[in-house]
GROMACS .gro file of C-alpha atoms in nm:
model
  447
    1MET     CA    1  -0.001  -0.001  -0.004
    2THR     CA    2   0.129   0.340  -0.091
    3ILE     CA    3   0.044   0.689   0.001
    4SER     CA    4   0.024   0.978  -0.228
    5ASN     CA    5  -0.115   1.338  -0.227
    6LYS     CA    6  -0.328   1.472  -0.500
    7VAL     CA    7  -0.145   1.746  -0.726
    8GLY     CA    8  -0.205   2.081  -0.576
    9THR     CA    9  -0.358   2.002  -0.246
   10GLN     CA   10  -0.036   2.013  -0.046
   11PRO     CA   11  -0.076   2.306   0.170
   12ARG     CA   12   0.220   2.548   0.173
   13SER     CA   13   0.269   2.536   0.560
   14SER     CA   14   0.188   2.246   0.789
   15ILE     CA   15   0.111   2.462   1.084
   16LEU     CA   16  -0.269   2.496   1.029
   17PRO     CA   17  -0.311   2.120   0.932
   18MET     CA   18  -0.116   2.027   1.258
   19ILE     CA   19  -0.343   2.249   1.452
   20ILE     CA   20  -0.654   2.082   1.316
   21ILE     CA   21  -0.519   1.741   1.356
   22GLY     CA   22  -0.429   1.846   1.746
   23VAL     CA   23  -0.816   1.944   1.775
   24LEU     CA   24  -0.884   1.599   1.671
   25PHE     CA   25  -0.658   1.408   1.879
   26PHE     CA   26  -0.778   1.631   2.178
   27THR     CA   27  -1.143   1.518   2.065
   28PHE     CA   28  -1.028   1.162   2.077
   29GLY     CA   29  -0.923   1.204   2.438
   30PHE     CA   30  -1.215   1.399   2.544
   31PHE     CA   31  -1.475   1.156   2.435
   32THR     CA   32  -1.260   0.841   2.540
   33TRP     CA   33  -1.172   0.928   2.879
   34LEU     CA   34  -1.525   1.062   2.954
   35ASN     CA   35  -1.598   0.709   2.997
   36GLY     CA   36  -1.377   0.730   3.346
   37SER     CA   37  -1.649   0.974   3.492
   38LEU     CA   38  -1.938   0.848   3.317
   39ILE     CA   39  -1.907   0.495   3.484
   40PRO     CA   40  -1.965   0.582   3.820
   41PHE     CA   41  -2.219   0.850   3.742
   42LEU     CA   42  -2.432   0.600   3.539
   43LYS     CA   43  -2.396   0.346   3.813
   44ILE     CA   44  -2.563   0.595   4.053
   45ILE     CA   45  -2.842   0.735   3.827
   46CYS     CA   46  -2.934   0.386   3.661
   47GLN     CA   47  -2.872   0.206   3.992
   48LEU     CA   48  -2.652  -0.050   3.852
   49ASN     CA   49  -2.383  -0.306   4.006
   50ASN     CA   50  -2.035  -0.286   3.932
   51PHE     CA   51  -2.063  -0.546   3.636
   52GLN     CA   52  -2.354  -0.370   3.478
   53ALA     CA   53  -2.154  -0.048   3.509
   54SER     CA   54  -1.844  -0.185   3.307
   55PHE     CA   55  -2.052  -0.202   2.991
   56VAL     CA   56  -2.003   0.149   2.943
   57ALA     CA   57  -1.635   0.094   2.845
   58PHE     CA   58  -1.754  -0.215   2.658
   59ALA     CA   59  -2.013  -0.042   2.439
   60PHE     CA   60  -1.762   0.218   2.349
   61TYR     CA   61  -1.443   0.013   2.280
   62ILE     CA   62  -1.636  -0.277   2.102
   63ALA     CA   63  -1.725  -0.031   1.818
   64TYR     CA   64  -1.355  -0.020   1.724
   65THR     CA   65  -1.384  -0.391   1.652
   66VAL     CA   66  -1.717  -0.411   1.518
   67MET     CA   67  -1.705  -0.110   1.296
   68ALA     CA   68  -1.347  -0.101   1.166
   69LEU     CA   69  -1.387  -0.292   0.856
   70PRO     CA   70  -1.716  -0.144   0.751
   71MET     CA   71  -1.571   0.209   0.821
   72SER     CA   72  -1.255   0.125   0.615
   73PHE     CA   73  -1.484   0.046   0.313
   74ILE     CA   74  -1.656   0.371   0.363
   75LEU     CA   75  -1.327   0.562   0.372
   76ARG     CA   76  -1.231   0.415   0.038
   77ARG     CA   77  -1.549   0.565  -0.098
   78THR     CA   78  -1.552   0.889   0.081
   79GLY     CA   79  -1.175   0.975   0.090
   80TYR     CA   80  -0.989   1.050   0.393
   81LYS     CA   81  -1.048   1.415   0.442
   82ASN     CA   82  -1.438   1.362   0.387
   83GLY     CA   83  -1.382   1.046   0.616
   84MET     CA   84  -1.304   1.287   0.889
   85VAL     CA   85  -1.583   1.504   0.848
   86LEU     CA   86  -1.817   1.189   0.842
   87GLY     CA   87  -1.663   1.049   1.170
   88LEU     CA   88  -1.722   1.398   1.339
   89GLY     CA   89  -2.084   1.401   1.197
   90ILE     CA   90  -2.156   1.053   1.356
   91MET     CA   91  -2.002   1.174   1.659
   92VAL     CA   92  -2.259   1.460   1.661
   93VAL     CA   93  -2.536   1.211   1.641
   94GLY     CA   94  -2.392   1.018   1.962
   95SER     CA   95  -2.378   1.330   2.142
   96LEU     CA   96  -2.732   1.416   2.077
   97LEU     CA   97  -2.845   1.072   2.152
   98PHE     CA   98  -2.742   1.159   2.528
   99ILE     CA   99  -3.024   1.372   2.541
  100PRO     CA  100  -3.310   1.111   2.523
  101ALA     CA  101  -3.110   0.876   2.732
  102ALA     CA  102  -3.093   1.144   3.007
  103GLN     CA  103  -3.445   1.222   2.998
  104SER     CA  104  -3.530   0.855   3.023
  105THR     CA  105  -3.247   0.736   3.247
  106ASP     CA  106  -3.251   0.445   3.034
  107TYR     CA  107  -2.925   0.267   3.064
  108MET     CA  108  -2.955   0.090   2.705
  109ALA     CA  109  -3.013   0.440   2.560
  110PHE     CA  110  -2.668   0.564   2.718
  111LEU     CA  111  -2.505   0.229   2.594
  112VAL     CA  112  -2.635   0.296   2.233
  113ALA     CA  113  -2.523   0.662   2.246
  114LEU     CA  114  -2.175   0.547   2.354
  115PHE     CA  115  -2.158   0.283   2.084
  116VAL     CA  116  -2.242   0.553   1.823
  117LEU     CA  117  -1.965   0.777   1.951
  118GLY     CA  118  -1.726   0.506   1.934
  119THR     CA  119  -1.827   0.438   1.560
  120GLY     CA  120  -1.760   0.788   1.483
  121LEU     CA  121  -1.407   0.794   1.663
  122THR     CA  122  -1.319   0.458   1.479
  123ILE     CA  123  -1.365   0.637   1.145
  124LEU     CA  124  -1.217   0.951   1.250
  125GLN     CA  125  -0.905   0.795   1.398
  126THR     CA  126  -0.851   0.578   1.078
  127ALA     CA  127  -0.869   0.880   0.856
  128SER     CA  128  -0.672   1.126   1.068
  129ASN     CA  129  -0.364   0.940   1.140
  130PRO     CA  130  -0.226   0.931   0.766
  131TYR     CA  131  -0.244   1.319   0.768
  132LEU     CA  132  -0.011   1.329   1.084
  133VAL     CA  133   0.253   1.120   0.930
  134HIS     CA  134   0.248   1.309   0.609
  135LEU     CA  135   0.232   1.651   0.765
  136GLY     CA  136   0.609   1.686   0.778
  137PRO     CA  137   0.945   1.505   0.732
  138HIS     CA  138   0.902   1.117   0.772
  139LYS     CA  139   1.196   1.111   1.017
  140SER     CA  140   1.012   1.348   1.262
  141ALA     CA  141   0.672   1.168   1.238
  142ALA     CA  142   0.737   1.008   1.604
  143LYS     CA  143   0.775   1.328   1.728
  144ARG     CA  144   0.458   1.462   1.608
  145ILE     CA  145   0.270   1.157   1.702
  146SER     CA  146   0.422   1.174   2.059
  147ILE     CA  147   0.292   1.565   2.074
  148MET     CA  148  -0.054   1.442   1.959
  149ALA     CA  149  -0.056   1.160   2.211
  150LEU     CA  150   0.015   1.416   2.491
  151LEU     CA  151  -0.297   1.626   2.378
  152ASN     CA  152  -0.485   1.314   2.383
  153LYS     CA  153  -0.377   1.272   2.727
  154VAL     CA  154  -0.418   1.623   2.829
  155ALA     CA  155  -0.771   1.591   2.733
  156GLY     CA  156  -0.799   1.303   2.980
  157VAL     CA  157  -0.685   1.534   3.255
  158VAL     CA  158  -0.925   1.811   3.179
  159VAL     CA  159  -1.244   1.596   3.148
  160PRO     CA  160  -1.306   1.465   3.473
  161PRO     CA  161  -1.297   1.788   3.681
  162LEU     CA  162  -1.508   1.958   3.396
  163PHE     CA  163  -1.769   1.685   3.424
  164THR     CA  164  -1.777   1.729   3.815
  165LEU     CA  165  -1.792   2.113   3.788
  166VAL     CA  166  -2.062   2.085   3.534
  167VAL     CA  167  -2.274   1.788   3.617
  168LEU     CA  168  -2.220   1.711   3.979
  169SER     CA  169  -2.169   2.059   4.129
  170GLY     CA  170  -2.401   2.093   4.409
  171PHE     CA  171  -2.495   1.741   4.503
  172GLU     CA  172  -2.337   1.657   4.834
  173ASN     CA  173  -2.260   1.292   4.930
  174LEU     CA  174  -2.355   1.162   4.609
  175SER     CA  175  -2.340   0.774   4.611
  176SER     CA  176  -2.508   0.480   4.547
  177GLU     CA  177  -2.564   0.418   4.920
  178HIS     CA  178  -2.693   0.772   4.961
  179LEU     CA  179  -2.980   0.716   4.711
  180ALA     CA  180  -3.070   0.373   4.852
  181ALA     CA  181  -3.086   0.534   5.178
  182ILE     CA  182  -3.365   0.807   5.106
  183SER     CA  183  -3.713   0.756   5.004
  184ALA     CA  184  -3.836   0.649   4.672
  185VAL     CA  185  -3.992   0.964   4.580
  186GLU     CA  186  -3.685   1.181   4.683
  187ARG     CA  187  -3.453   0.920   4.503
  188GLN     CA  188  -3.660   0.971   4.170
  189VAL     CA  189  -3.626   1.366   4.208
  190GLN     CA  190  -3.268   1.355   4.259
  191VAL     CA  191  -3.225   1.113   3.968
  192ALA     CA  192  -3.400   1.321   3.748
  193GLU     CA  193  -3.242   1.636   3.845
  194LEU     CA  194  -2.888   1.480   3.801
  195SER     CA  195  -2.946   1.305   3.475
  196SER     CA  196  -3.090   1.619   3.335
  197ARG     CA  197  -2.755   1.790   3.382
  198LEU     CA  198  -2.614   1.591   3.083
  199ILE     CA  199  -2.845   1.773   2.832
  200LEU     CA  200  -2.697   2.112   2.797
  201PRO     CA  201  -2.333   1.966   2.799
  202SER     CA  202  -2.453   1.713   2.509
  203ILE     CA  203  -2.598   2.008   2.297
  204VAL     CA  204  -2.265   2.182   2.368
  205MET     CA  205  -2.068   1.876   2.256
  206ALA     CA  206  -2.263   1.847   1.956
  207GLY     CA  207  -2.217   2.219   1.869
  208ALA     CA  208  -1.827   2.174   1.918
  209LEU     CA  209  -1.809   1.889   1.676
  210LEU     CA  210  -2.000   2.042   1.418
  211PHE     CA  211  -1.764   2.340   1.426
  212VAL     CA  212  -1.456   2.110   1.396
  213ALA     CA  213  -1.639   1.918   1.114
  214ALA     CA  214  -1.671   2.248   0.930
  215LEU     CA  215  -1.318   2.332   1.010
  216VAL     CA  216  -1.183   2.015   0.857
  217LYS     CA  217  -1.407   2.050   0.563
  218PHE     CA  218  -1.312   2.384   0.459
  219ALA     CA  219  -0.942   2.367   0.572
  220PRO     CA  220  -0.679   2.318   0.295
  221LEU     CA  221  -0.580   1.980   0.392
  222PRO     CA  222  -0.434   1.738   0.156
  223GLU     CA  223  -0.646   1.460   0.005
  224LEU     CA  224  -0.449   1.132   0.063
  225VAL     CA  225  -0.505   0.861  -0.170
  226PHE     CA  226  -0.403   0.487  -0.076
  227GLU     CA  227  -0.316   0.280  -0.374
  228ASP     CA  228  -0.341  -0.111  -0.302
  229LYS     CA  229  -0.097  -0.319  -0.462
  230ASP     CA  230  -0.058  -0.684  -0.466
  231VAL     CA  231   0.305  -0.728  -0.331
  232VAL     CA  232   0.272  -1.098  -0.203
  233GLN     CA  233   0.294  -1.276  -0.567
  234GLY     CA  234   0.385  -1.639  -0.495
  235ASP     CA  235   0.464  -1.596  -0.121
  236LYS     CA  236   0.273  -1.864   0.062
  237THR     CA  237   0.382  -1.748   0.411
  238GLY     CA  238   0.070  -1.598   0.623
  239ILE     CA  239   0.106  -1.340   0.858
  240LEU     CA  240   0.050  -1.575   1.144
  241GLN     CA  241   0.396  -1.749   1.061
  242PHE     CA  242   0.547  -1.424   1.235
  243PRO     CA  243   0.542  -1.468   1.607
  244PRO     CA  244   0.655  -1.106   1.705
  245VAL     CA  245   0.337  -0.965   1.538
  246VAL     CA  246   0.095  -1.229   1.645
  247LEU     CA  247   0.236  -1.179   2.003
  248GLY     CA  248   0.234  -0.827   1.963
  249ALA     CA  249  -0.139  -0.828   1.886
  250VAL     CA  250  -0.185  -1.001   2.222
  251ALA     CA  251   0.041  -0.799   2.421
  252LEU     CA  252  -0.153  -0.482   2.270
  253PHE     CA  253  -0.493  -0.659   2.380
  254ALA     CA  254  -0.365  -0.672   2.708
  255TYR     CA  255  -0.218  -0.335   2.712
  256VAL     CA  256  -0.526  -0.156   2.589
  257GLY     CA  257  -0.735  -0.361   2.820
  258VAL     CA  258  -0.535  -0.246   3.145
  259GLU     CA  259  -0.498   0.106   3.033
  260VAL     CA  260  -0.872   0.145   2.992
  261ILE     CA  261  -0.917  -0.045   3.328
  262ALA     CA  262  -0.665   0.208   3.492
  263GLY     CA  263  -0.857   0.506   3.349
  264SER     CA  264  -1.224   0.422   3.335
  265THR     CA  265  -1.249   0.218   3.687
  266ILE     CA  266  -1.036   0.453   3.912
  267GLY     CA  267  -1.358   0.669   3.970
  268LEU     CA  268  -1.572   0.359   4.025
  269PHE     CA  269  -1.320   0.226   4.284
  270GLY     CA  270  -1.318   0.588   4.427
  271GLU     CA  271  -1.710   0.607   4.448
  272ASN     CA  272  -1.727   0.264   4.620
  273LEU     CA  273  -1.463   0.409   4.899
  274GLY     CA  274  -1.680   0.701   4.928
  275LEU     CA  275  -1.452   0.947   4.793
  276SER     CA  276  -1.602   1.280   4.720
  277ASN     CA  277  -1.386   1.352   4.423
  278PHE     CA  278  -1.461   1.019   4.237
  279ALA     CA  279  -1.574   1.161   3.915
  280SER     CA  280  -1.236   1.337   3.860
  281LEU     CA  281  -1.026   1.065   3.971
  282THR     CA  282  -0.942   0.947   3.589
  283SER     CA  283  -0.741   1.286   3.565
  284TYR     CA  284  -0.497   1.138   3.822
  285THR     CA  285  -0.430   0.850   3.604
  286MET     CA  286  -0.388   1.079   3.307
  287VAL     CA  287  -0.171   1.311   3.482
  288PHE     CA  288   0.070   1.005   3.551
  289MET     CA  289   0.036   0.897   3.179
  290VAL     CA  290   0.152   1.243   3.067
  291PHE     CA  291   0.455   1.222   3.271
  292GLY     CA  292   0.534   0.876   3.128
  293TYR     CA  293   0.516   1.000   2.758
  294LEU     CA  294   0.727   1.300   2.858
  295ILE     CA  295   0.996   1.048   3.002
  296GLY     CA  296   0.968   0.836   2.711
  297ILE     CA  297   0.996   1.146   2.456
  298ILE     CA  298   1.326   1.252   2.656
  299SER     CA  299   1.483   0.885   2.711
  300ILE     CA  300   1.420   0.701   2.383
  301PRO     CA  301   1.658   0.598   2.203
  302ARG     CA  302   1.899   0.860   2.387
  303PHE     CA  303   1.938   0.675   2.718
  304MET     CA  304   1.742   0.359   2.677
  305SER     CA  305   1.624   0.138   2.380
  306GLN     CA  306   1.234   0.058   2.311
  307GLN     CA  307   1.289  -0.303   2.437
  308THR     CA  308   1.419  -0.159   2.770
  309ALA     CA  309   1.140   0.096   2.784
  310LEU     CA  310   0.852  -0.175   2.740
  311MET     CA  311   1.061  -0.419   3.005
  312LEU     CA  312   1.045  -0.132   3.270
  313SER     CA  313   0.711  -0.035   3.195
  314ALA     CA  314   0.569  -0.410   3.241
  315ILE     CA  315   0.781  -0.459   3.567
  316ALA     CA  316   0.630  -0.096   3.693
  317GLY     CA  317   0.286  -0.215   3.602
  318ILE     CA  318   0.325  -0.551   3.781
  319LEU     CA  319   0.428  -0.360   4.080
  320CYS     CA  320   0.113  -0.121   4.067
  321ILE     CA  321  -0.135  -0.406   4.017
  322ILE     CA  322   0.012  -0.567   4.336
  323GLY     CA  323  -0.025  -0.242   4.512
  324ALA     CA  324  -0.379  -0.146   4.380
  325ALA     CA  325  -0.491  -0.493   4.503
  326THR     CA  326  -0.315  -0.502   4.836
  327ALA     CA  327  -0.262  -0.141   4.971
  328SER     CA  328  -0.458   0.022   5.210
  329THR     CA  329  -0.798   0.200   5.110
  330GLU     CA  330  -0.769   0.441   5.403
  331ARG     CA  331  -0.409   0.563   5.436
  332THR     CA  332  -0.279   0.832   5.199
  333LEU     CA  333   0.083   0.793   5.250
  334ILE     CA  334   0.187   0.777   4.888
  335ALA     CA  335  -0.027   1.060   4.788
  336ASP     CA  336   0.086   1.276   5.090
  337LEU     CA  337   0.448   1.243   4.989
  338LEU     CA  338   0.394   1.281   4.599
  339TRP     CA  339   0.166   1.580   4.594
  340GLY     CA  340  -0.010   1.641   4.929
  341TRP     CA  341   0.197   1.962   4.957
  342SER     CA  342   0.051   2.100   4.628
  343GLY     CA  343  -0.315   2.150   4.783
  344ILE     CA  344  -0.443   1.871   4.515
  345PRO     CA  345  -0.681   1.638   4.700
  346VAL     CA  346  -0.510   1.338   4.826
  347ILE     CA  347  -0.632   0.958   4.748
  348PRO     CA  348  -0.594   0.635   4.932
  349ASP     CA  349  -0.278   0.435   4.873
  350ALA     CA  350  -0.483   0.170   4.668
  351VAL     CA  351  -0.623   0.425   4.427
  352THR     CA  352  -0.286   0.587   4.394
  353PHE     CA  353  -0.155   0.253   4.252
  354VAL     CA  354  -0.432   0.268   3.989
  355ALA     CA  355  -0.344   0.624   3.890
  356MET     CA  356   0.019   0.543   3.863
  357MET     CA  357  -0.054   0.257   3.617
  358GLY     CA  358  -0.087   0.546   3.382
  359LEU     CA  359   0.293   0.619   3.425
  360ALA     CA  360   0.370   0.243   3.388
  361HIS     CA  361   0.196   0.189   3.064
  362ALA     CA  362   0.233   0.526   2.898
  363MET     CA  363   0.529   0.391   2.660
  364VAL     CA  364   0.374   0.046   2.579
  365TRP     CA  365   0.188   0.124   2.273
  366PRO     CA  366   0.498   0.300   2.103
  367SER     CA  367   0.729   0.053   2.237
  368ILE     CA  368   0.529  -0.279   2.099
  369TRP     CA  369   0.467  -0.140   1.762
  370PRO     CA  370   0.831  -0.106   1.601
  371LEU     CA  371   0.917  -0.431   1.787
  372ALA     CA  372   0.641  -0.632   1.659
  373ILE     CA  373   0.663  -0.524   1.305
  374LYS     CA  374   1.036  -0.546   1.257
  375GLY     CA  375   1.129  -0.757   0.952
  376LEU     CA  376   0.791  -0.790   0.816
  377GLY     CA  377   0.885  -0.605   0.490
  378LYS     CA  378   0.594  -0.627   0.251
  379ARG     CA  379   0.381  -0.790   0.516
  380THR     CA  380   0.398  -0.488   0.724
  381ALA     CA  381   0.034  -0.378   0.647
  382GLN     CA  382  -0.104  -0.701   0.732
  383GLY     CA  383   0.085  -0.687   1.036
  384SER     CA  384  -0.059  -0.352   1.127
  385ALA     CA  385  -0.407  -0.468   1.075
  386LEU     CA  386  -0.357  -0.767   1.297
  387LEU     CA  387  -0.204  -0.531   1.554
  388ILE     CA  388  -0.508  -0.288   1.548
  389MET     CA  389  -0.728  -0.574   1.656
  390GLY     CA  390  -0.581  -0.547   1.990
  391ILE     CA  391  -0.780  -0.238   2.070
  392SER     CA  392  -1.060  -0.493   2.146
  393GLY     CA  393  -0.890  -0.557   2.489
  394GLY     CA  394  -1.056  -0.217   2.562
  395ALA     CA  395  -1.387  -0.375   2.537
  396ILE     CA  396  -1.344  -0.719   2.691
  397LEU     CA  397  -1.103  -0.691   2.976
  398PRO     CA  398  -1.306  -0.417   3.143
  399LEU     CA  399  -1.613  -0.621   3.146
  400ALA     CA  400  -1.410  -0.912   3.273
  401PHE     CA  401  -1.299  -0.664   3.544
  402GLY     CA  402  -1.646  -0.588   3.630
  403LYS     CA  403  -1.743  -0.955   3.627
  404ILE     CA  404  -1.477  -1.002   3.903
  405ALA     CA  405  -1.565  -0.721   4.092
  406TYR     CA  406  -1.953  -0.818   4.104
  407TYR     CA  407  -1.896  -1.183   4.222
  408SER     CA  408  -1.600  -1.112   4.439
  409GLY     CA  409  -1.793  -0.806   4.605
  410SER     CA  410  -1.451  -0.607   4.577
  411THR     CA  411  -1.338  -0.348   4.321
  412GLN     CA  412  -0.996  -0.377   4.480
  413LEU     CA  413  -0.948  -0.751   4.410
  414ALA     CA  414  -1.085  -0.728   4.059
  415TYR     CA  415  -0.724  -0.543   3.980
  416TRP     CA  416  -0.568  -0.871   3.978
  417ILE     CA  417  -0.692  -0.903   3.643
  418GLY     CA  418  -0.410  -0.676   3.532
  419LEU     CA  419  -0.120  -0.916   3.640
  420PRO     CA  420  -0.124  -1.159   3.377
  421CYS     CA  421  -0.148  -0.868   3.130
  422TYR     CA  422   0.153  -0.700   3.247
  423LEU     CA  423   0.342  -1.040   3.274
  424PHE     CA  424   0.255  -1.115   2.916
  425ILE     CA  425   0.386  -0.763   2.810
  426LEU     CA  426   0.713  -0.849   2.994
  427PHE     CA  427   0.746  -1.188   2.817
  428PHE     CA  428   0.699  -1.007   2.482
  429ALA     CA  429   0.960  -0.742   2.605
  430MET     CA  430   1.211  -1.002   2.706
  431LYS     CA  431   1.153  -1.289   2.451
  432GLY     CA  432   0.835  -1.270   2.238
  433HIS     CA  433   0.966  -0.993   2.025
  434LYS     CA  434   1.273  -1.191   1.937
  435MET     CA  435   1.104  -1.512   1.816
  436ARG     CA  436   1.136  -1.579   1.453
  437LYS     CA  437   0.954  -1.905   1.403
  438TRP     CA  438   0.706  -2.115   1.627
  439SER     CA  439   0.857  -2.391   1.810
  440LEU     CA  440   0.525  -2.607   1.817
  441PRO     CA  441   0.377  -2.750   1.484
  442ALA     CA  442   0.027  -2.647   1.615
  443PHE     CA  443   0.133  -2.274   1.518
  444GLN     CA  444   0.212  -2.349   1.158
  445LEU     CA  445  -0.082  -2.146   1.053
  446ARG     CA  446  -0.171  -1.960   0.735
  447TYR     CA  447  -0.383  -1.638   0.689
   0.00000   0.00000   0.00000
């Protein structure tokens, strides 16, 4: 597959396109990490258990798996610039669907709205990434990607406190236990008032998305053309015969799943512990993740290799999982030490370990990709498609987390699900990416 620009459409300066793509990446982060605040919020107003609440992340991320192929077909017909506009349009519909969902407090209606938002983001991300690669010299593409990743995570920092300010302000002692303790009539009044606060933000988000869609439509962005070429010609070796890319896809499945768990369940964990700032806790995870990106940008490859970065990330993740599952849910010793002096609200040690998972896995995605596709040559496109399927971990593993939390009666114990995820990432960093053939005949597969 090759990429070319239509003649005469290349802008003289990349500043405006970079700004537009930056807005899009901020949009990705805004709607992605909104889930962290929505999970405990919907648990309260829809009166859900932990397992039911975990379907928020599932409905959003499963769209990437279900809609990826249909959206890629649409992109071939619309072109990539118009594809971005279409993706934003679908997201407008998803935002507006929150209005009837809020009015009815129907959980299924919320899940449909989230799935539609995820569908719009699927086509938007697929269409926008090629622009980022081609907005400057190829050798500096990684730097541009890192900058955009930071914008994505900055959105994750901004969203939770903004959600708390706009939606939850004025509600004291808001929790599932509080609503269960009051009368049915009073509970109905509070739920109706609380859910109605989603209506105005939904309208504002839809309007903002329409503005961004118009910006993309009329901006002087190049129209990228992808030309499929059959480069296999007589090669009978399937992509599944390359252990690094297959194991890399599994590692990405584990990584995306644990990333979503860290960002989307920390608020649920805080709500279960009775923390007043539970809806803004996703910001803590995002702040640590931003620090992780900055460390990676500065350190790789100057001070450490991608393999070393991945190995250290996996070890840090294992330590965070152990801490999240076993540390105190009352003491705030770690938070007092790290930022208690700053005036930022401190959180229990167990919750702090969940937040620090953001630091642990910040560089996992950028480290796995080059290790997984190294040496694929003409199979690189197929390998990349296989790796993308790893995003489905963001739908499946949080659901498993919710199931464990439901049956064990403890959100804290459910964090043990992250241990095998980080152990597999550690295996990939130490050995998996070096494998050049499967050792067992059963793995001699064709694709």
